Structures are given as C-alpha cells and as structure tokens.
Amino acid sequence: MMIEHETFIRAAIALAEEAMRHGNEPFGALLVIDGEVRLKARNQVVTECDPTRHAELSLVSDACRCLDSAALARATLYASTEPCVMCCGAIYWSQVPRVVFGCSATMLGTLSGGSLVVPSRQVFGRGRRPVEVLGPLLEEEAVVAHREFWSPRAR
C-alpha cells in the first residue's frame, strides 16, 4: 500500500511542478478511486487571478460535479502539499474520506513565510465525520519545487 501511496504522491508532485512552470504556486492534487486516478488538478491562483484556485479545492469541486456520493466515499485525495484550511473544508464537505500529502503545512510555512499555517489533522479533527490523514510522505521530494518557487521571493 505504501508503494501505491508513493506513486500517487509523486504524480501530485509532478502536477505541482507543472503548475509552477505555468507561473502558479507549486501545488498539485489528484483523486484516486479503487486504485485509478479519476481527476487531476494543479494550482491556478496566479493565472486565474483567483486566490481560491488551489489544486485541492478545484479538484474537489470538479469531483462533486461529476462523481456520485458512493464514488466519493471510496476516494483518496493525494496532494503534493498538506491541504490548507480552505481546502480541508472543501474536502470534508465533499465526503472524501482520505487525504495523503507530501510536504507538510509546517514545512510550507517555513519556506513560504505563510501566515495561516494549520495542520490538516487539526482542521479535520474538529469535524463530526472522520477524515483519515497520512503524511508527510516523500516530503524531501515534495519540498524541492517549494524551495525553488519561494526562495527568490524571500530575498
């Protein structure tokens, strides 16, 4: 199972790298159901001029429009980086039961100077419905794009 998680996290990291090549912040996510990638998304905050165009929120929004509740209940959301508070809310309300992430929110906050750093387990822990969280996983691979993206901005 861990090898499967690693494969999907690496795919999410590749989406984050794509987002960065398109001028956006390096975040990517994918939705896996029964071992099959059903949807992919990458951050589009810069190119869409919309601070809510996070990869995870876009992915969940698409998933809710095209998948039924039975499929969502079997889904796992893989994210290159731990979902933020906003994205956790979307994941929670979509009924997706599992999240696996690469780079932790704490590490991202350190690299980016983030101003709202709340680990996803804390957000999901406040809900009535449990959401399984696994991560950080392959964090050293996941932080490479963040170091590249955020380092020039820190100067």
PDB file of C-alpha atoms in Angstrom, residues 20-146:
ATOM      1  CA  MET A  20       4.988  26.227 -11.314  1.00  0.00           C
ATOM      2  CA  ARG A  21       6.031  26.025 -14.979  1.00  0.00           C
ATOM      3  CA  HIS A  22       2.749  27.785 -15.822  1.00  0.00           C
ATOM      4  CA  GLY A  23       3.555  30.626 -13.391  1.00  0.00           C
ATOM      5  CA  ASN A  24       1.491  29.382 -10.457  1.00  0.00           C
ATOM      6  CA  GLU A  25       2.419  28.301  -6.961  1.00  0.00           C
ATOM      7  CA  PRO A  26       3.619  24.666  -6.860  1.00  0.00           C
ATOM      8  CA  PHE A  27       0.622  22.643  -5.728  1.00  0.00           C
ATOM      9  CA  GLY A  28      -0.927  19.595  -7.358  1.00  0.00           C
ATOM     10  CA  ALA A  29      -3.603  17.098  -6.398  1.00  0.00           C
ATOM     11  CA  LEU A  30      -5.305  14.013  -7.742  1.00  0.00           C
ATOM     12  CA  LEU A  31      -8.291  11.923  -6.793  1.00  0.00           C
ATOM     13  CA  VAL A  32      -7.906   8.153  -6.779  1.00  0.00           C
ATOM     14  CA  ILE A  33     -10.829   5.744  -6.598  1.00  0.00           C
ATOM     15  CA  ASP A  34     -10.297   1.995  -6.454  1.00  0.00           C
ATOM     16  CA  GLY A  35      -6.646   2.425  -7.441  1.00  0.00           C
ATOM     17  CA  GLU A  36      -7.428   4.535 -10.534  1.00  0.00           C
ATOM     18  CA  VAL A  37      -6.678   8.239 -10.999  1.00  0.00           C
ATOM     19  CA  ARG A  38     -10.050   9.808 -11.750  1.00  0.00           C
ATOM     20  CA  LEU A  39      -9.251  13.541 -11.629  1.00  0.00           C
ATOM     21  CA  LYS A  40      -6.201  15.804 -11.533  1.00  0.00           C
ATOM     22  CA  ALA A  41      -5.747  19.471 -10.713  1.00  0.00           C
ATOM     23  CA  ARG A  42      -2.975  21.967 -10.278  1.00  0.00           C
ATOM     24  CA  ASN A  43      -2.846  25.361  -8.637  1.00  0.00           C
ATOM     25  CA  GLN A  44      -4.119  28.211 -10.831  1.00  0.00           C
ATOM     26  CA  VAL A  45      -4.140  31.095  -8.349  1.00  0.00           C
ATOM     27  CA  VAL A  46      -1.895  33.358 -10.441  1.00  0.00           C
ATOM     28  CA  THR A  47      -3.110  32.539 -13.938  1.00  0.00           C
ATOM     29  CA  GLU A  48      -6.800  32.735 -12.938  1.00  0.00           C
ATOM     30  CA  CYS A  49      -6.283  35.784 -10.661  1.00  0.00           C
ATOM     31  CA  ASP A  50      -8.288  33.918  -8.014  1.00  0.00           C
ATOM     32  CA  PRO A  51      -6.890  33.094  -4.561  1.00  0.00           C
ATOM     33  CA  THR A  52      -9.320  30.172  -4.230  1.00  0.00           C
ATOM     34  CA  ARG A  53      -7.984  28.256  -7.255  1.00  0.00           C
ATOM     35  CA  HIS A  54      -5.968  25.870  -5.083  1.00  0.00           C
ATOM     36  CA  ALA A  55      -5.378  22.446  -6.607  1.00  0.00           C
ATOM     37  CA  GLU A  56      -7.298  20.606  -3.891  1.00  0.00           C
ATOM     38  CA  LEU A  57     -10.318  22.925  -3.952  1.00  0.00           C
ATOM     39  CA  SER A  58     -10.514  22.784  -7.750  1.00  0.00           C
ATOM     40  CA  LEU A  59     -10.204  19.005  -7.673  1.00  0.00           C
ATOM     41  CA  VAL A  60     -12.939  18.556  -5.076  1.00  0.00           C
ATOM     42  CA  SER A  61     -15.232  20.978  -6.885  1.00  0.00           C
ATOM     43  CA  ASP A  62     -14.824  19.019 -10.121  1.00  0.00           C
ATOM     44  CA  ALA A  63     -15.293  15.721  -8.283  1.00  0.00           C
ATOM     45  CA  CYS A  64     -18.555  16.813  -6.702  1.00  0.00           C
ATOM     46  CA  ARG A  65     -19.930  17.780 -10.101  1.00  0.00           C
ATOM     47  CA  CYS A  66     -19.009  14.573 -11.930  1.00  0.00           C
ATOM     48  CA  LEU A  67     -18.942  11.760  -9.355  1.00  0.00           C
ATOM     49  CA  ASP A  68     -21.679  10.346  -7.161  1.00  0.00           C
ATOM     50  CA  SER A  69     -21.507  10.097  -3.383  1.00  0.00           C
ATOM     51  CA  ALA A  70     -20.699   6.368  -3.477  1.00  0.00           C
ATOM     52  CA  ALA A  71     -17.588   7.054  -5.581  1.00  0.00           C
ATOM     53  CA  LEU A  72     -16.524   9.972  -3.385  1.00  0.00           C
ATOM     54  CA  ALA A  73     -16.861   7.756  -0.301  1.00  0.00           C
ATOM     55  CA  ARG A  74     -14.184   5.424  -1.789  1.00  0.00           C
ATOM     56  CA  ALA A  75     -11.833   8.207  -2.858  1.00  0.00           C
ATOM     57  CA  THR A  76      -8.413   9.220  -1.656  1.00  0.00           C
ATOM     58  CA  LEU A  77      -7.157  12.728  -2.358  1.00  0.00           C
ATOM     59  CA  TYR A  78      -3.404  12.884  -2.928  1.00  0.00           C
ATOM     60  CA  ALA A  79      -1.848  16.327  -2.548  1.00  0.00           C
ATOM     61  CA  SER A  80       1.700  17.429  -3.177  1.00  0.00           C
ATOM     62  CA  THR A  81       1.387  19.589  -0.059  1.00  0.00           C
ATOM     63  CA  GLU A  82      -0.808  19.350   3.017  1.00  0.00           C
ATOM     64  CA  PRO A  83      -4.165  20.983   2.271  1.00  0.00           C
ATOM     65  CA  CYS A  84      -4.836  24.419   3.766  1.00  0.00           C
ATOM     66  CA  VAL A  85      -7.805  25.252   5.988  1.00  0.00           C
ATOM     67  CA  MET A  86      -9.963  26.270   2.997  1.00  0.00           C
ATOM     68  CA  CYS A  87      -9.172  23.099   1.082  1.00  0.00           C
ATOM     69  CA  CYS A  88      -9.725  20.921   4.157  1.00  0.00           C
ATOM     70  CA  GLY A  89     -13.220  22.379   4.432  1.00  0.00           C
ATOM     71  CA  ALA A  90     -13.939  21.520   0.803  1.00  0.00           C
ATOM     72  CA  ILE A  91     -12.557  18.005   1.245  1.00  0.00           C
ATOM     73  CA  TYR A  92     -14.602  17.495   4.405  1.00  0.00           C
ATOM     74  CA  TRP A  93     -17.887  18.662   2.854  1.00  0.00           C
ATOM     75  CA  SER A  94     -17.282  16.595  -0.303  1.00  0.00           C
ATOM     76  CA  GLN A  95     -17.280  13.415   1.829  1.00  0.00           C
ATOM     77  CA  VAL A  96     -13.822  12.322   0.612  1.00  0.00           C
ATOM     78  CA  PRO A  97     -12.622  10.119   3.495  1.00  0.00           C
ATOM     79  CA  ARG A  98      -8.823  10.074   2.998  1.00  0.00           C
ATOM     80  CA  VAL A  99      -6.031  12.555   2.340  1.00  0.00           C
ATOM     81  CA  VAL A 100      -2.396  11.690   1.678  1.00  0.00           C
ATOM     82  CA  PHE A 101       0.101  14.538   1.327  1.00  0.00           C
ATOM     83  CA  GLY A 102       3.781  15.172   0.621  1.00  0.00           C
ATOM     84  CA  CYS A 103       5.046  18.456   2.079  1.00  0.00           C
ATOM     85  CA  SER A 104       3.655  19.380   5.494  1.00  0.00           C
ATOM     86  CA  ALA A 105       1.910  22.681   6.196  1.00  0.00           C
ATOM     87  CA  THR A 106       4.579  23.441   8.784  1.00  0.00           C
ATOM     88  CA  MET A 107       7.390  22.996   6.258  1.00  0.00           C
ATOM     89  CA  LEU A 108       5.499  25.045   3.670  1.00  0.00           C
ATOM     90  CA  GLY A 109       5.017  27.821   6.222  1.00  0.00           C
ATOM     91  CA  THR A 110       8.730  27.836   6.928  1.00  0.00           C
ATOM     92  CA  LEU A 111       9.635  28.018   3.241  1.00  0.00           C
ATOM     93  CA  SER A 112       6.951  30.486   2.129  1.00  0.00           C
ATOM     94  CA  GLY A 113       6.540  32.664   5.210  1.00  0.00           C
ATOM     95  CA  GLY A 114       2.909  31.501   5.372  1.00  0.00           C
ATOM     96  CA  SER A 115       0.519  33.428   7.540  1.00  0.00           C
ATOM     97  CA  LEU A 116      -2.186  30.786   8.195  1.00  0.00           C
ATOM     98  CA  VAL A 117      -0.416  27.531   8.977  1.00  0.00           C
ATOM     99  CA  VAL A 118      -2.798  24.970  10.455  1.00  0.00           C
ATOM    100  CA  PRO A 119      -2.084  21.255  10.083  1.00  0.00           C
ATOM    101  CA  SER A 120      -4.921  19.399   8.339  1.00  0.00           C
ATOM    102  CA  ARG A 121      -5.324  16.924  11.198  1.00  0.00           C
ATOM    103  CA  GLN A 122      -6.331  19.828  13.420  1.00  0.00           C
ATOM    104  CA  VAL A 123      -8.931  21.037  10.921  1.00  0.00           C
ATOM    105  CA  PHE A 124     -10.384  17.595  10.220  1.00  0.00           C
ATOM    106  CA  GLY A 125     -10.280  16.752  13.929  1.00  0.00           C
ATOM    107  CA  ARG A 126     -12.925  19.432  14.551  1.00  0.00           C
ATOM    108  CA  GLY A 127     -15.468  17.701  12.292  1.00  0.00           C
ATOM    109  CA  ARG A 128     -18.019  15.082  13.198  1.00  0.00           C
ATOM    110  CA  ARG A 129     -17.021  12.838  10.305  1.00  0.00           C
ATOM    111  CA  PRO A 130     -13.536  11.331  10.465  1.00  0.00           C
ATOM    112  CA  VAL A 131     -11.085  12.037   7.642  1.00  0.00           C
ATOM    113  CA  GLU A 132      -8.027   9.789   7.559  1.00  0.00           C
ATOM    114  CA  VAL A 133      -4.795  11.743   7.031  1.00  0.00           C
ATOM    115  CA  LEU A 134      -1.458  10.254   6.028  1.00  0.00           C
ATOM    116  CA  GLY A 135       1.608  12.422   5.678  1.00  0.00           C
ATOM    117  CA  PRO A 136       4.018  13.916   5.271  1.00  0.00           C
ATOM    118  CA  LEU A 137       5.103  11.310   2.750  1.00  0.00           C
ATOM    119  CA  LEU A 138       8.149  11.804   0.492  1.00  0.00           C
ATOM    120  CA  GLU A 139       8.482  15.287   1.982  1.00  0.00           C
ATOM    121  CA  GLU A 140      12.027  15.808   0.719  1.00  0.00           C
ATOM    122  CA  GLU A 141      10.822  15.268  -2.852  1.00  0.00           C
ATOM    123  CA  ALA A 142       7.760  17.437  -2.305  1.00  0.00           C
ATOM    124  CA  VAL A 143       9.701  20.426  -0.970  1.00  0.00           C
ATOM    125  CA  VAL A 144      12.013  20.723  -3.993  1.00  0.00           C
ATOM    126  CA  ALA A 145       9.532  22.793  -6.029  1.00  0.00           C
ATOM    127  CA  HIS A 146       8.655  24.902  -2.980  1.00  0.00           C
TER     128      HIS A 146
END
